Short mmCIF file of C-alpha atoms in Angstrom, two decimals:
data_model
loop_
_atom_site.label_atom_id
_atom_site.label_comp_id
_atom_site.label_asym_id
_atom_site.label_seq_id
_atom_site.Cartn_x
_atom_site.Cartn_y
_atom_site.Cartn_z
CA MET A 588 212.59 -28.58 78.57
CA ASP A 589 215.14 -30.48 76.54
CA PHE A 590 217.85 -29.09 78.79
CA LEU A 591 215.99 -30.45 81.84
CA LEU A 592 215.55 -33.81 80.22
CA GLU A 593 219.23 -33.88 79.41
CA ILE A 594 220.09 -33.21 83.05
CA ILE A 595 217.78 -36.00 84.21
CA MET A 596 219.20 -38.45 81.75
CA THR A 597 222.78 -37.92 82.98
CA PRO A 598 223.80 -41.30 84.58
CA ALA A 599 224.60 -39.73 87.95
CA VAL A 600 221.33 -37.83 88.22
CA LEU A 601 219.39 -40.80 86.97
CA ALA A 602 220.99 -43.03 89.58
CA CYS A 603 220.05 -40.53 92.28
CA ILE A 604 216.47 -40.52 91.14
CA LYS A 605 216.39 -44.32 91.09
CA ILE A 606 217.86 -44.45 94.59
CA ALA A 607 215.20 -42.05 95.82
CA VAL A 608 212.38 -43.93 94.16
CA ILE A 609 213.49 -47.39 95.24
CA ILE A 610 214.23 -46.39 98.81
CA LEU A 611 211.34 -43.97 99.37
CA LEU A 612 208.68 -45.88 97.45
CA PHE A 613 209.71 -49.48 98.06
CA ALA A 614 212.17 -50.23 100.86
CA MET A 615 211.21 -47.71 103.50
CA PRO A 616 207.42 -47.90 103.22
CA LEU A 617 207.52 -51.68 103.28
CA GLY A 618 209.92 -51.68 106.23
CA THR A 619 207.75 -49.22 108.12
CA VAL A 620 204.54 -51.07 107.50
CA LEU A 621 206.27 -54.31 108.62
CA THR A 622 206.95 -52.84 112.07
CA LEU A 623 203.18 -52.79 112.52
CA MET A 624 202.55 -56.01 110.53
CA GLU A 625 204.95 -57.98 112.78
CA ARG A 626 202.75 -57.00 115.72
CA LYS A 627 199.50 -57.68 113.93
CA TRP A 628 200.59 -60.95 112.37
CA SER A 629 202.12 -62.25 115.57
CA ALA A 630 198.82 -61.43 117.26
CA MET A 631 196.97 -63.52 114.67
CA ILE A 632 199.40 -66.44 115.14
CA GLN A 633 198.82 -66.33 118.92
CA ASP A 634 195.03 -65.76 118.75
CA ARG A 635 195.28 -62.21 120.00
CA VAL A 636 193.87 -58.97 118.60
CA GLY A 637 197.02 -56.89 118.30
CA PRO A 638 197.34 -53.11 118.30
CA ASN A 639 194.00 -51.49 117.46
CA ARG A 640 193.61 -48.57 119.85
CA ALA A 641 195.28 -45.57 118.17
CA ASN A 642 192.57 -43.50 116.63
CA ILE A 643 191.53 -40.21 115.16
CA GLY A 644 187.95 -39.87 116.37
CA LYS A 645 186.27 -43.15 115.30
CA PHE A 646 188.89 -44.06 112.67
CA THR A 647 191.47 -46.65 113.71
CA GLY A 648 192.25 -48.27 110.33
CA HIS A 649 192.67 -51.66 112.03
CA GLY A 650 195.71 -50.32 113.93
CA LEU A 651 197.29 -48.54 110.95
CA LEU A 652 197.39 -45.32 112.99
CA HIS A 653 199.82 -46.95 115.40
CA LEU A 654 202.51 -46.19 112.78
CA ALA A 655 201.87 -42.47 113.13
CA ALA A 656 201.55 -42.76 116.93
CA ASP A 657 204.85 -44.68 117.25
CA GLY A 658 206.64 -42.21 115.02
CA LEU A 659 205.35 -39.20 116.94
CA LYS A 660 206.24 -40.84 120.27
CA SER A 661 209.78 -41.63 119.14
CA ILE A 662 210.38 -38.07 117.90
CA PHE A 663 209.22 -36.42 121.06
CA LYS A 664 210.94 -38.83 123.41
CA GLU A 665 214.17 -37.70 125.10
CA ASP A 666 217.37 -38.79 123.42
CA THR A 667 219.36 -40.00 126.32
CA ILE A 668 223.11 -40.58 126.39
CA PRO A 669 224.35 -42.72 129.29
CA LYS A 670 227.07 -41.49 131.58
CA GLY A 671 230.51 -42.52 130.40
CA ALA A 672 229.41 -43.29 126.89
CA ASN A 673 231.53 -42.48 123.89
CA GLY A 674 229.28 -39.65 122.64
CA PHE A 675 230.23 -39.52 119.00
CA LEU A 676 230.14 -43.27 118.33
CA TYR A 677 227.04 -43.58 120.42
CA LEU A 678 225.23 -41.00 118.29
CA ILE A 679 226.21 -42.33 114.89
CA ALA A 680 225.97 -46.08 115.58
CA PRO A 681 222.20 -46.48 114.77
CA PHE A 682 222.71 -45.21 111.26
CA PHE A 683 225.40 -47.78 110.31
CA GLY A 684 222.80 -50.52 110.35
CA LEU A 685 220.24 -48.39 108.60
CA ILE A 686 222.63 -47.41 105.81
CA ALA A 687 223.84 -50.98 105.30
CA ALA A 688 220.28 -52.21 105.18
CA VAL A 689 219.24 -49.67 102.62
CA ALA A 690 222.39 -50.15 100.50
CA THR A 691 221.30 -53.70 99.74
CA PHE A 692 218.72 -52.28 97.33
CA ALA A 693 221.44 -50.72 95.20
CA ILE A 694 221.86 -53.83 93.05
CA ILE A 695 218.40 -55.33 93.16
CA PRO A 696 216.39 -55.04 89.89
CA ILE A 697 212.68 -54.66 90.47
CA ALA A 698 211.64 -54.92 86.77
CA GLY A 699 213.18 -55.82 83.45
CA PRO A 700 215.10 -53.14 81.46
CA ILE A 701 213.28 -51.10 78.82
CA GLY A 702 215.86 -50.26 76.16
CA ASP A 703 218.79 -48.67 77.97
CA PHE A 704 216.79 -47.86 81.09
CA THR A 705 217.11 -50.34 83.85
CA PHE A 706 214.96 -50.58 87.00
CA GLN A 707 218.10 -51.10 89.04
CA VAL A 708 220.33 -48.44 90.64
CA THR A 709 223.50 -49.96 89.38
CA ASP A 710 224.45 -53.27 87.80
CA VAL A 711 227.95 -53.58 89.11
CA ASN A 712 230.24 -56.33 87.88
CA PRO A 713 231.02 -57.85 91.30
CA GLY A 714 227.29 -57.94 91.90
CA LEU A 715 226.65 -60.17 94.89
CA LEU A 716 230.15 -59.64 96.28
CA PHE A 717 228.92 -56.12 96.90
CA ILE A 718 226.10 -57.61 98.98
CA PHE A 719 228.58 -59.58 101.08
CA ALA A 720 230.57 -56.46 101.72
CA ILE A 721 227.52 -54.43 102.72
CA THR A 722 225.96 -57.03 104.99
CA SER A 723 229.22 -57.29 106.79
CA LEU A 724 229.03 -53.53 107.42
CA ASN A 725 225.64 -54.16 108.97
CA VAL A 726 227.28 -55.47 112.15
CA TYR A 727 229.21 -52.28 112.70
CA GLY A 728 226.06 -50.67 113.96
CA ALA A 729 225.59 -53.37 116.60
CA VAL A 730 229.26 -53.44 117.63
CA LEU A 731 229.66 -49.68 117.84
CA ALA A 732 226.41 -49.34 119.76
CA GLY A 733 227.53 -52.13 122.10
CA THR A 734 230.99 -50.72 122.81
CA SER A 735 230.04 -47.04 123.08
CA SER A 736 227.07 -47.51 125.43
CA ASN A 737 229.16 -48.06 128.55
CA SER A 738 226.79 -50.85 129.54
CA LYS A 739 227.74 -54.45 130.15
CA PHE A 740 224.62 -55.92 128.61
CA ALA A 741 225.09 -53.78 125.53
CA LEU A 742 228.73 -54.85 125.27
CA LEU A 743 227.73 -58.49 125.54
CA GLY A 744 225.16 -57.95 122.77
CA GLY A 745 227.71 -56.29 120.54
CA THR A 746 230.20 -59.10 121.13
CA ARG A 747 227.61 -61.72 120.34
CA ALA A 748 226.63 -59.87 117.20
CA SER A 749 230.14 -59.75 115.91
CA ALA A 750 230.86 -63.38 116.66
CA GLN A 751 227.60 -64.45 115.03
CA MET A 752 228.34 -62.31 111.98
CA ILE A 753 231.80 -63.80 111.55
CA SER A 754 230.65 -67.38 111.77
CA TYR A 755 227.61 -66.98 109.50
CA GLU A 756 229.37 -64.70 106.95
CA VAL A 757 231.66 -67.55 106.05
CA PHE A 758 229.10 -70.02 104.79
CA MET A 759 226.82 -67.31 103.49
CA GLY A 760 229.39 -66.73 100.76
CA LEU A 761 229.99 -70.41 100.29
CA ALA A 762 226.24 -71.14 100.03
CA LEU A 763 225.98 -68.76 97.07
CA MET A 764 228.91 -70.35 95.20
CA GLY A 765 226.49 -72.85 93.83
CA ILE A 766 224.38 -70.08 92.31
CA PHE A 767 227.49 -68.47 90.78
CA MET A 768 228.48 -71.86 89.24
CA VAL A 769 225.05 -72.63 87.86
CA TYR A 770 224.41 -69.23 86.23
CA GLY A 771 228.08 -68.54 85.55
CA THR A 772 228.17 -64.98 86.79
CA THR A 773 228.12 -62.76 89.87
CA ARG A 774 226.26 -59.99 88.09
CA VAL A 775 222.72 -59.75 89.39
CA SER A 776 221.23 -59.13 85.96
CA GLY A 777 223.00 -62.25 84.65
CA ILE A 778 221.68 -64.43 87.48
CA VAL A 779 218.14 -63.06 87.03
CA ASN A 780 218.19 -63.65 83.30
CA GLY A 781 219.67 -67.12 83.81
CA GLN A 782 216.56 -67.96 85.84
CA ASN A 783 214.32 -67.06 82.85
CA GLU A 784 215.35 -70.28 81.04
CA TYR A 785 213.22 -73.40 81.21
CA TRP A 786 213.62 -77.14 81.70
CA PHE A 787 211.63 -79.75 79.78
CA GLY A 788 210.48 -77.38 77.04
CA ASP A 789 208.49 -74.70 78.78
CA LEU A 790 207.52 -76.69 81.85
CA VAL A 791 209.70 -75.73 84.77
CA PRO A 792 211.49 -72.36 85.10
CA MET A 793 215.16 -72.64 86.02
CA TRP A 794 214.68 -70.81 89.31
CA GLY A 795 217.41 -70.89 91.93
CA ILE A 796 215.17 -72.79 94.31
CA PHE A 797 215.07 -75.69 91.79
CA THR A 798 218.73 -75.59 90.75
CA GLN A 799 220.07 -74.99 94.29
CA PRO A 800 217.56 -76.28 96.91
CA LEU A 801 220.24 -76.83 99.55
CA GLY A 802 221.90 -73.55 98.72
CA PHE A 803 218.57 -71.85 99.22
CA ILE A 804 218.11 -73.22 102.70
CA LEU A 805 221.74 -72.41 103.70
CA PHE A 806 221.66 -68.91 102.32
CA PHE A 807 218.32 -68.17 103.86
CA THR A 808 219.53 -69.38 107.25
CA ALA A 809 222.64 -67.25 106.89
CA LEU A 810 220.62 -64.16 106.04
CA VAL A 811 218.20 -64.69 108.95
CA ALA A 812 221.25 -64.88 111.18
CA GLU A 813 222.63 -61.74 109.61
CA THR A 814 219.50 -59.79 110.32
CA LYS A 815 219.78 -60.99 113.99
CA ARG A 816 216.18 -62.19 114.11
CA ALA A 817 214.80 -65.24 115.85
CA PRO A 818 215.85 -68.05 116.00
CA PHE A 819 219.23 -66.38 115.83
CA ASP A 820 218.50 -63.37 118.07
CA ALA A 821 221.17 -64.08 120.65
CA PRO A 822 222.65 -60.57 120.17
CA GLU A 823 219.32 -59.12 121.27
CA GLY A 824 218.67 -61.87 123.77
CA GLU A 825 215.59 -60.33 125.45
CA SER A 826 215.54 -63.06 128.05
CA GLU A 827 219.14 -62.83 129.33
CA ILE A 828 220.76 -59.54 128.19
CA VAL A 829 217.58 -57.39 128.12
CA ALA A 830 217.84 -55.95 124.60
CA GLY A 831 221.49 -56.46 123.80
CA TYR A 832 223.39 -53.81 121.89
CA PHE A 833 220.61 -51.18 121.70
CA LEU A 834 219.70 -51.46 125.37
CA GLU A 835 220.68 -47.86 126.25
CA TYR A 836 219.02 -46.17 123.27
CA SER A 837 215.80 -44.24 123.34
CA GLY A 838 213.64 -42.17 121.08
CA MET A 839 214.38 -41.83 117.40
CA ARG A 840 217.78 -43.52 117.62
CA TRP A 841 216.13 -46.63 119.03
CA SER A 842 213.59 -46.38 116.20
CA ALA A 843 216.53 -46.25 113.75
CA PHE A 844 217.62 -49.69 114.99
CA MET A 845 214.16 -51.05 114.65
CA LEU A 846 213.72 -49.57 111.17
CA ALA A 847 217.11 -50.98 110.21
CA GLU A 848 215.98 -54.42 111.28
CA TYR A 849 212.87 -54.21 109.23
CA VAL A 850 214.44 -52.66 106.14
CA SER A 851 217.07 -55.42 106.18
CA LEU A 852 214.20 -57.88 106.56
CA VAL A 853 212.79 -56.45 103.35
CA GLY A 854 216.30 -56.52 101.86
CA VAL A 855 216.59 -60.24 102.63
CA ALA A 856 213.18 -60.89 101.09
CA ALA A 857 214.14 -58.97 97.96
CA LEU A 858 217.45 -60.79 97.75
CA MET A 859 215.82 -64.22 98.12
CA THR A 860 213.31 -63.26 95.39
CA THR A 861 216.08 -62.13 93.08
CA LEU A 862 218.39 -65.06 93.54
CA PHE A 863 216.07 -67.99 94.09
CA PHE A 864 212.64 -67.14 92.64
CA GLY A 865 213.38 -65.72 89.25
CA GLY A 866 213.77 -62.10 90.29
CA TYR A 867 211.34 -59.91 88.36
CA HIS A 868 210.75 -62.49 85.63
CA VAL A 869 207.15 -63.63 85.47
CA PRO A 870 207.25 -67.33 84.66
CA TRP A 871 205.77 -68.44 81.33
CA LEU A 872 205.13 -64.82 80.30
CA HIS A 873 207.31 -65.31 77.18
CA LEU A 874 204.57 -67.62 75.75
CA TRP A 875 202.38 -64.49 75.32
CA GLU A 876 204.48 -62.89 72.64
CA SER A 877 202.21 -59.93 71.81
CA ALA A 878 202.18 -58.62 75.37
CA PRO A 879 202.60 -54.85 75.44
CA GLN A 880 205.79 -53.59 77.05
CA TRP A 881 204.11 -51.46 79.76
CA LEU A 882 201.95 -54.46 80.86
CA VAL A 883 205.01 -56.68 81.10
CA THR A 884 206.83 -54.12 83.28
CA VAL A 885 203.80 -53.73 85.56
CA LEU A 886 203.42 -57.50 85.89
CA GLN A 887 207.13 -57.78 86.64
CA ILE A 888 206.97 -55.15 89.41
CA LEU A 889 203.84 -56.83 90.82
CA LYS A 890 205.50 -60.26 90.77
CA PHE A 891 208.68 -58.97 92.42
CA THR A 892 206.66 -57.12 95.12
CA PHE A 893 204.41 -60.12 95.76
CA PHE A 894 207.35 -62.50 96.31
CA THR A 895 209.09 -59.95 98.51
CA VAL A 896 206.06 -59.49 100.69
CA VAL A 897 205.61 -63.26 100.95
CA PHE A 898 209.15 -63.69 102.11
CA CYS A 899 208.79 -60.86 104.60
CA TRP A 900 205.73 -62.69 105.95
CA PHE A 901 207.68 -65.97 106.00
CA GLN A 902 210.48 -64.47 108.11
CA ILE A 903 207.95 -63.09 110.59
CA GLN A 904 206.20 -66.37 110.68
CA LEU A 905 209.49 -68.11 111.34
CA ARG A 906 210.31 -65.73 114.17
CA TRP A 907 207.11 -66.54 116.00
CA THR A 908 207.40 -70.29 115.40
CA VAL A 909 210.98 -71.24 116.16
CA PRO A 910 212.38 -70.91 119.69
CA LYS A 911 215.63 -69.04 120.17
CA PHE A 912 218.94 -70.93 119.86
CA ARG A 913 221.27 -70.66 122.75
CA PHE A 914 224.42 -68.83 121.83
CA ASP A 915 226.68 -71.90 121.79
CA GLN A 916 224.00 -73.72 119.80
CA THR A 917 224.09 -70.88 117.25
CA MET A 918 227.83 -71.18 116.91
CA GLY A 919 227.71 -75.00 116.80
CA LEU A 920 225.04 -74.92 114.11
CA GLY A 921 227.06 -72.51 112.01
CA TRP A 922 230.52 -74.03 112.22
CA LYS A 923 229.76 -77.74 112.66
CA LYS A 924 226.76 -78.29 110.45
CA LEU A 925 226.07 -75.47 107.96
CA LEU A 926 229.65 -74.84 106.95
CA PRO A 927 230.39 -78.48 106.01
CA LEU A 928 227.01 -78.66 104.32
CA SER A 929 227.77 -75.66 102.17
CA LEU A 930 231.09 -77.18 101.18
CA VAL A 931 229.26 -80.37 100.22
CA ASN A 932 226.81 -78.29 98.23
CA ILE A 933 229.66 -76.71 96.25
CA ILE A 934 231.25 -80.08 95.47
CA VAL A 935 227.99 -81.73 94.42
CA THR A 936 227.05 -78.76 92.26
CA ALA A 937 230.44 -78.82 90.56
CA LEU A 938 230.20 -82.55 89.94
CA VAL A 939 226.70 -82.24 88.45
CA ILE A 940 227.79 -79.35 86.22
CA LEU A 941 230.86 -81.37 85.03
CA THR A 942 228.77 -84.44 84.27
CA LEU A 943 226.12 -82.51 82.35
CA ALA A 944 228.58 -80.40 80.43
CA MET B 966 225.63 -85.00 152.73
CA MET B 967 222.47 -85.85 150.94
CA GLU B 968 222.56 -86.65 147.31
CA LEU B 969 220.90 -84.00 145.17
CA LYS B 970 217.79 -85.10 143.44
CA VAL B 971 218.24 -84.39 139.78
CA LYS B 972 215.63 -85.40 137.22
CA ARG B 973 217.31 -86.59 134.09
CA VAL B 974 215.46 -86.00 130.82
CA GLU B 975 216.11 -88.45 128.03
CA ARG B 976 217.51 -86.64 125.03
CA VAL B 977 216.01 -87.37 121.67
CA ASP B 978 218.91 -87.77 119.28
CA GLY B 979 219.10 -88.78 115.62
CA VAL B 980 219.27 -87.29 112.18
CA LYS B 981 215.70 -86.03 112.29
CA GLU B 982 216.41 -84.00 115.39
CA ALA B 983 219.82 -82.86 114.23
CA ILE B 984 218.72 -81.21 111.03
CA PHE B 985 215.95 -79.17 112.71
CA LEU B 986 213.92 -78.90 109.52
CA PRO B 987 211.13 -81.44 110.30
CA ALA B 988 210.53 -79.82 113.66
CA ILE B 989 210.47 -76.38 112.11
CA PHE B 990 207.97 -77.49 109.47
CA ASN B 991 205.74 -78.99 112.16
CA GLY B 992 205.83 -75.77 114.07
CA LEU B 993 205.16 -73.73 110.95
CA ARG B 994 202.14 -75.91 110.14
CA LEU B 995 200.60 -75.00 113.44
CA THR B 996 201.37 -71.27 113.40
CA VAL B 997 200.35 -70.86 109.72
CA LYS B 998 197.08 -72.59 110.52
CA HIS B 999 196.30 -70.13 113.28
CA PHE B 1000 197.45 -67.25 111.11
CA TRP B 1001 195.14 -68.14 108.30
CA ARG B 1002 192.18 -68.78 110.51
CA ASN B 1003 192.57 -65.42 112.16
CA LEU B 1004 193.45 -63.51 108.97
CA PHE B 1005 189.86 -63.95 107.72
CA GLY B 1006 187.62 -62.96 110.60
CA ALA B 1007 189.64 -63.58 113.79
CA ARG B 1008 187.97 -66.92 114.36
CA ASP B 1009 190.15 -68.17 117.23
CA VAL B 1010 190.48 -64.80 118.98
CA VAL B 1011 188.74 -64.84 122.36
CA THR B 1012 189.55 -61.28 123.33
CA ILE B 1013 186.70 -59.07 124.55
CA ASN B 1014 187.46 -55.44 123.57
CA TYR B 1015 186.58 -54.23 127.03
CA PRO B 1016 185.26 -50.73 127.05
CA GLU B 1017 183.19 -51.35 123.89
CA GLU B 1018 182.17 -54.95 124.61
CA LYS B 1019 181.37 -56.14 128.08
CA ARG B 1020 181.18 -59.63 129.44
CA HIS B 1021 177.84 -60.60 130.87
CA VAL B 1022 177.55 -60.29 134.61
CA SER B 1023 175.47 -62.75 136.53
CA PRO B 1024 172.25 -61.23 137.89
CA ARG B 1025 173.27 -62.31 141.41
CA TRP B 1026 176.55 -60.44 141.21
CA ARG B 1027 176.64 -57.54 143.65
CA GLY B 1028 177.41 -54.39 141.72
CA ARG B 1029 176.64 -50.71 142.27
CA HIS B 1030 173.47 -50.03 144.22
CA ARG B 1031 170.26 -48.63 142.81
CA LEU B 1032 166.99 -47.50 144.40
CA THR B 1033 163.89 -49.06 142.87
CA ARG B 1034 160.66 -47.20 142.11
CA LEU B 1035 156.98 -47.95 142.51
CA ASP B 1036 154.67 -48.19 139.59
CA ASN B 1037 153.76 -44.52 140.00
CA GLY B 1038 157.42 -43.61 139.64
CA PHE B 1039 157.96 -42.72 143.26
CA LEU B 1040 160.79 -44.29 145.37
CA SER B 1041 159.91 -47.56 147.07
CA CYS B 1042 162.07 -46.56 150.03
CA VAL B 1043 160.18 -45.71 153.19
CA ALA B 1044 163.27 -44.51 155.09
CA CYS B 1045 163.03 -47.20 157.77
CA TYR B 1046 166.82 -47.08 158.47
CA MET B 1047 167.09 -50.87 158.24
CA CYS B 1048 169.89 -50.77 155.70
CA GLU B 1049 171.72 -48.02 157.50
CA THR B 1050 171.56 -50.00 160.72
CA VAL B 1051 172.74 -53.25 159.24
CA CYS B 1052 175.48 -51.77 157.12
CA PRO B 1053 178.82 -52.98 158.54
CA SER B 1054 180.88 -50.22 157.00
CA LYS B 1055 178.50 -47.43 157.88
CA CYS B 1056 178.40 -46.07 154.38
CA ILE B 1057 174.67 -45.35 154.11
CA HIS B 1058 173.28 -42.01 155.34
CA ILE B 1059 169.50 -41.50 155.41
CA GLU B 1060 167.44 -38.55 156.52
CA ALA B 1061 163.69 -39.25 156.59
CA GLY B 1062 161.03 -36.67 155.80
CA GLU B 1063 157.28 -36.31 155.43
CA HIS B 1064 155.71 -35.83 152.06
CA PRO B 1065 152.97 -33.24 151.50
CA ASP B 1066 151.03 -35.86 149.63
CA LEU B 1067 149.43 -37.92 152.43
CA SER B 1068 149.17 -41.11 150.42
CA VAL B 1069 153.02 -41.33 150.54
CA GLU B 1070 154.45 -42.62 153.76
CA LYS B 1071 157.84 -41.53 155.08
CA TYR B 1072 160.35 -41.00 152.34
CA PRO B 1073 164.12 -40.37 152.27
CA VAL B 1074 164.96 -36.67 151.83
CA VAL B 1075 168.66 -37.69 151.79
CA PHE B 1076 169.86 -41.11 150.80
CA ASP B 1077 173.66 -41.14 150.37
CA ILE B 1078 175.92 -44.09 149.80
CA ASP B 1079 179.66 -43.56 150.01
CA GLU B 1080 180.78 -46.16 147.43
CA LEU B 1081 184.34 -45.88 148.59
CA ARG B 1082 183.44 -47.17 152.08
CA CYS B 1083 181.01 -49.80 150.83
CA VAL B 1084 182.31 -53.36 150.99
CA PHE B 1085 179.57 -54.73 148.66
CA CYS B 1086 178.40 -57.33 151.17
CA GLY B 1087 174.76 -57.03 150.13
CA LEU B 1088 173.34 -56.91 153.68
CA CYS B 1089 171.41 -53.75 152.87
CA VAL B 1090 169.60 -55.59 150.11
CA GLU B 1091 168.68 -58.43 152.39
CA ALA B 1092 167.64 -56.13 155.18
CA CYS B 1093 165.28 -54.04 153.04
CA PRO B 1094 161.58 -54.85 153.75
CA LYS B 1095 160.37 -52.96 150.66
CA ASP B 1096 162.78 -54.30 148.01
CA ALA B 1097 163.78 -50.62 147.64
CA ILE B 1098 167.58 -51.09 147.31
CA ARG B 1099 169.14 -53.54 144.91
CA MET B 1100 172.68 -54.29 143.70
CA ASP B 1101 171.78 -55.62 140.27
CA THR B 1102 173.01 -52.84 138.02
CA GLY B 1103 175.81 -55.05 136.70
CA VAL B 1104 178.31 -52.15 137.06
CA VAL B 1105 181.56 -54.00 137.53
CA SER B 1106 183.90 -51.12 138.14
CA MET B 1107 183.55 -47.51 139.13
CA ALA B 1108 186.42 -45.24 138.18
CA TYR B 1109 186.15 -41.51 138.79
CA THR B 1110 188.76 -38.86 139.27
CA SER B 1111 187.55 -37.30 142.52
CA ARG B 1112 186.39 -38.64 145.87
CA GLN B 1113 183.23 -36.52 145.79
CA THR B 1114 182.02 -38.40 142.73
CA PHE B 1115 181.78 -41.59 144.77
CA ASP B 1116 179.20 -40.08 147.11
CA PHE B 1117 176.13 -41.33 145.41
CA THR B 1118 173.07 -39.24 146.18
CA ARG B 1119 169.48 -40.33 146.17
CA ASP B 1120 168.66 -39.14 142.68
CA LEU B 1121 171.82 -40.67 141.19
CA LEU B 1122 171.04 -44.01 142.84
CA ARG B 1123 167.49 -43.78 141.50
CA ASP B 1124 168.19 -42.68 137.91
CA ASN B 1125 171.63 -43.92 137.03
CA TYR B 1126 170.55 -47.32 135.81
CA ASP B 1127 169.80 -48.40 132.28
CA PRO B 1128 169.29 -52.20 131.75
CA LYS B 1129 170.23 -51.86 128.10
CA VAL B 1130 173.66 -50.39 128.80
CA HIS B 1131 174.72 -53.05 131.19
CA SER B 1132 174.01 -56.15 129.13
CA ASN B 1133 175.78 -57.36 126.07
CA PRO B 1134 173.96 -59.93 123.94
CA LYS B 1135 177.29 -61.17 122.42
CA TYR B 1136 178.49 -62.49 125.75
CA GLU B 1137 175.11 -63.22 127.30
CA ASP B 1138 175.31 -65.87 129.98
CA GLN B 1139 178.46 -67.28 128.46
CA ASP B 1140 179.98 -68.59 131.62
CA LEU B 1141 176.84 -69.89 133.20
CA PRO B 1142 176.28 -73.60 132.97
CA LYS B 1143 173.24 -74.54 130.86
CA PRO B 1144 172.06 -77.93 132.10
CA ASP B 1145 169.52 -79.85 130.00
CA ASN B 1146 167.83 -81.55 132.99
CA GLN B 1147 167.88 -81.69 136.70
CA SER B 1148 170.19 -84.69 137.13
CA GLU B 1149 172.78 -82.87 135.02
CA ALA B 1150 172.37 -79.66 137.03
CA LEU B 1151 172.69 -81.46 140.33
CA PRO B 1152 174.79 -84.56 139.60
CA HIS B 1153 175.10 -85.69 143.24
CA SER B 1154 171.52 -84.99 144.17
CA GLN B 1155 169.54 -87.98 145.38
CA GLY B 1156 166.24 -86.29 144.55
CA ILE B 1157 163.44 -85.83 146.94
CA PRO B 1158 162.51 -89.16 148.52
CA ALA B 1159 159.02 -90.28 147.80
CA ALA B 1160 156.64 -89.69 150.71
#
């Protein structure tokens, strides 16, 4: 028994367990449910009913069974490869996006540490720089799928995806400089703990949204563009290039693209919660000094999950509200407006920090 | 060469338009309102879940035929061939017979309607002197998998009708106008001139 415990407590094994738990119990289930929720919620926005027909006998679960139905359908569907496609790249492309989307969760803490044990896979020193690296990998899936499909529409989609990634990656990094300056670190745990301080006594928590309101809008915009969702869904471009880079895919590989989109949506929500809404810290909980440790941890997990779900909802709401940008408008917005704005944000933040210090 | 007619739309410029955020917030206000209203009880949803719920059909609407019965349960039809004669698509087939019970007049031994040939014109209903055939079942669509199923026999036409099945209280008379008085019902009517 002790031997087993010793093996489990080895850092490598422990990290593997954390990865499995965070991915299998948090990221993937939430992403999977969101594929249905997007359809249900968009139906509510547009005064429709949404999917409600899949059933086992009388049980439909308000459309919940569509998850199982969709999964079954994808598995049994033929996995087609178009003529002239680059087979190897075509087959592995869907999983680039999925891996990149899942890898975001490596540095996101979902609750405060208990002793030496952290609710975070790894707290690397570069912290958010790791996120930048991983989200850039995200576009490989789109580009490889686009080039290997031997289809003009897919190629156009892949090209658009890469162009959009390059232009939005730039100010995505610059938008976060303000956060780095305010909290003085790129480590995620440092930023989260920095947000547990308060202004005016115990009145207002020093959340990122209050210290960096402009940075919040810029970073959020950049992340929405990174996930290639509306209003920045030019790479998919249903109206002009059919479905963009994953046009030729079918069956489970197509589902992998969908799943990657929704897992990265959850990733964006978790990242926004961590960086701008105090992470796992429940505001004003420190006033209750005799709170038992287990209750604090449970509350922290609940708070983190709640904010993540709210942000997932907000992204879906945004998608069904804002019309699509034309591709040149996307580029113009990125280079001509958001990039200068993020530079201004850095300068203003630096000036304010200098004056206050 | 004629000059092309191009309609020029005035562009709205300015800071408010350029930063997108006010427009996005206005849009969000609308969509979130609908989302919340429909999250608790689907209040704005107008969908009728068709096979389970059915929209009310006007009593005058010509649906599938049925044969009416007398008070004693026997068919009203006297096999006079009026409907078969008037039918423009020749879809009614009647064979008359004599009943052992002498109080019953002629009666149809065979009364078939080929619903695939029927054009639902309603002439058979108008022609019938005994009010024996009606088209008020309210059956909007008939969908079967074989052609034989569409040959409705006498007993099917007589029995296959249940007033309860074909009405839905939730959508009762929804589309019909409900005037309060005669002048509202007939707005251009001059009324009957006094004698």
